[in-house]
Amino acid sequence: HRAPEEPQMDRTDMYPSSPLAYFDSLQDPHNSDPAMAAFRHHLEFVRSGADGFLAESAIDPVSELPDMERLDHHKPIGLQAMSRAAVLKLNGGLGTGMGLEAAKSLLEVRDGLTFLDLIVRQILALRASQSASIPLVLMNSGMTADDSLELLSRYAELPTAGLPLHFLQNIVPKILADTLEPAVHEADPRLQWCPPGHGDLYVAIAASGMLKQLIDSGIDYIFVSNADNLGAVLDPVILGYMEDEGLDFILEAADRTNADRKGGHLCRLHDGRLALRESAQCPPEAGDSFQDIQRYSYFNTNNIWLHLPALAALVESNRGFLPLPTMVNRKTLDPRDATSPAVIQLETAMGSAISLFERAAAVRVPRRRFSPVKNSNDLLGVRSDAFELTDDWRVALHHQRDVPPVVRLEDRFFKMIDDFEARFPAGVPSLLRCDSLAVDGDVTFGAKVKIEGHAAIRAENPAAIADGTLLTGTIDL
């Protein structure tokens, strides 16, 4: 949380010593801080006894969506609107799960370039091709801001006059699962706080002043995506469709595959509105149905498009925040200590705003617009030839593939980036013709290894795969 009198753009200390004062401030009826109002809204929801589930009986599947690849006739309008569009990347995540100590977007992806390097080059290529000054904005956390801005400073041509390059997301207290009071960790106060999910975008962009600055600069539309999704670029076809149809919100959805079974899916409420159901909103008894990719055939790519004047009006009418569905994320106070107190993190999903905008839609997009890196399994995929680096600096699924290979590497030996790099000293294997790869054991790969079809590699002891080996089926080393 940021105190109202502090300039948000300059805030780097994200971890106040105690969440108790935060809870005290929630009781102040004169406190109009939007982040605090949003947290109060979700806390009251949980205190009411609600579980945050979206029951199977409350939703219907979505049978069909407008297809991006059949909307090309909107492209001329989109090209005209490019000068009124901006790009926003969610950049608050650290790579601690992979052993990194900085923003995950600073991880090398291809040819010595990081996520942020590629994002900047995407923007510069767009500007050159469209002759439009398309702003790039990051939503950072206090832990990612400095390192990310340092990298961006290498690109002198990137800043847009009158607009900051970033704003900061909020943090909120973790609450004890049994009492719903603030959790306290005296040894490490940082563990008392958590991000409120990427739905915080709407609070943070408005409260920081960035929303007003964008609108005052003549920006009507903004395309938002995760910094680790290098297939997500500003596209004139979707932009033109948005302008032609007078839409205020678009969610990009893609066909679900077996690799997407656990991710959030698109659905429809009984009143006809589209909605997003994340795994945290699924009742335990509906788990099988949630993962049924035939029933719920579209997943949320977390690429969204916003009409900024409409967002500003909606935020203003809701006390500075959007009343998004509450997601209850159950964890322990110290994620590394299973014996630490059970806590609840109150979160929201950015895409769930689709049910709040009066003129909202979802568009079916091809898989090339979704190539995120959440862990070392994903990293192996995007570094391999199953993906390609395009002329406009996207890392997209290879044109010969419809779906990515399903990769599972044993965490003990591949989860941390240093361990991962050590086991691919000569580069990652070819996965162009790989359907699935599972590696169990301490396995080091030589140069120019090829994996085809379905491959399962097992090693009880440390083992090495020779240069130039072709692997398929089950291999015991």
PDB file of N, CA and C in Angstrom, residues 17 42 137 166 171 176 188 246 315 433 441 472:
ATOM      1  N   SER A  17       6.716  -1.744   7.836  1.00  0.00           N
ATOM      2  CA  SER A  17       7.111  -2.674   8.894  1.00  0.00           C
ATOM      3  C   SER A  17       5.940  -3.471   9.444  1.00  0.00           C
ATOM      4  N   HIS A  42     -12.673  -6.783  -0.725  1.00  0.00           N
ATOM      5  CA  HIS A  42     -12.414  -8.228  -0.788  1.00  0.00           C
ATOM      6  C   HIS A  42     -12.366  -8.854   0.610  1.00  0.00           C
ATOM      7  N   VAL A 137       4.710   1.057 -21.534  1.00  0.00           N
ATOM      8  CA  VAL A 137       4.580   1.298 -20.100  1.00  0.00           C
ATOM      9  C   VAL A 137       4.717  -0.039 -19.377  1.00  0.00           C
ATOM     10  N   HIS A 166       6.859   3.779 -16.378  1.00  0.00           N
ATOM     11  CA  HIS A 166       6.289   2.758 -15.497  1.00  0.00           C
ATOM     12  C   HIS A 166       5.437   3.372 -14.412  1.00  0.00           C
ATOM     13  N   ILE A 171       0.686  -3.506  -2.944  1.00  0.00           N
ATOM     14  CA  ILE A 171       0.787  -4.707  -2.120  1.00  0.00           C
ATOM     15  C   ILE A 171      -0.287  -4.624  -1.039  1.00  0.00           C
ATOM     16  N   LEU A 176      -4.513 -14.075   8.240  1.00  0.00           N
ATOM     17  CA  LEU A 176      -4.507 -15.402   8.843  1.00  0.00           C
ATOM     18  C   LEU A 176      -5.789 -16.147   8.482  1.00  0.00           C
ATOM     19  N   ASP A 188      10.981 -11.316   9.264  1.00  0.00           N
ATOM     20  CA  ASP A 188      11.070 -10.848   7.882  1.00  0.00           C
ATOM     21  C   ASP A 188       9.746 -10.197   7.512  1.00  0.00           C
ATOM     22  N   GLY A 246     -16.989  -0.621 -31.518  1.00  0.00           N
ATOM     23  CA  GLY A 246     -17.245   0.233 -30.362  1.00  0.00           C
ATOM     24  C   GLY A 246     -17.082  -0.486 -29.042  1.00  0.00           C
ATOM     25  N   VAL A 315     -13.850   3.152 -13.421  1.00  0.00           N
ATOM     26  CA  VAL A 315     -13.100   3.277 -12.172  1.00  0.00           C
ATOM     27  C   VAL A 315     -13.677   4.393 -11.308  1.00  0.00           C
ATOM     28  N   ARG A 433       9.910 -31.382 -33.760  1.00  0.00           N
ATOM     29  CA  ARG A 433       9.017 -32.510 -34.029  1.00  0.00           C
ATOM     30  C   ARG A 433       8.728 -33.321 -32.766  1.00  0.00           C
ATOM     31  N   GLY A 441      15.639 -37.486 -13.613  1.00  0.00           N
ATOM     32  CA  GLY A 441      17.026 -37.800 -13.295  1.00  0.00           C
ATOM     33  C   GLY A 441      17.962 -36.672 -13.699  1.00  0.00           C
ATOM     34  N   THR A 472      13.629 -40.730 -29.068  1.00  0.00           N
ATOM     35  CA  THR A 472      12.190 -40.884 -29.116  1.00  0.00           C
ATOM     36  C   THR A 472      11.812 -42.109 -28.305  1.00  0.00           C
TER      37      THR A 472
END
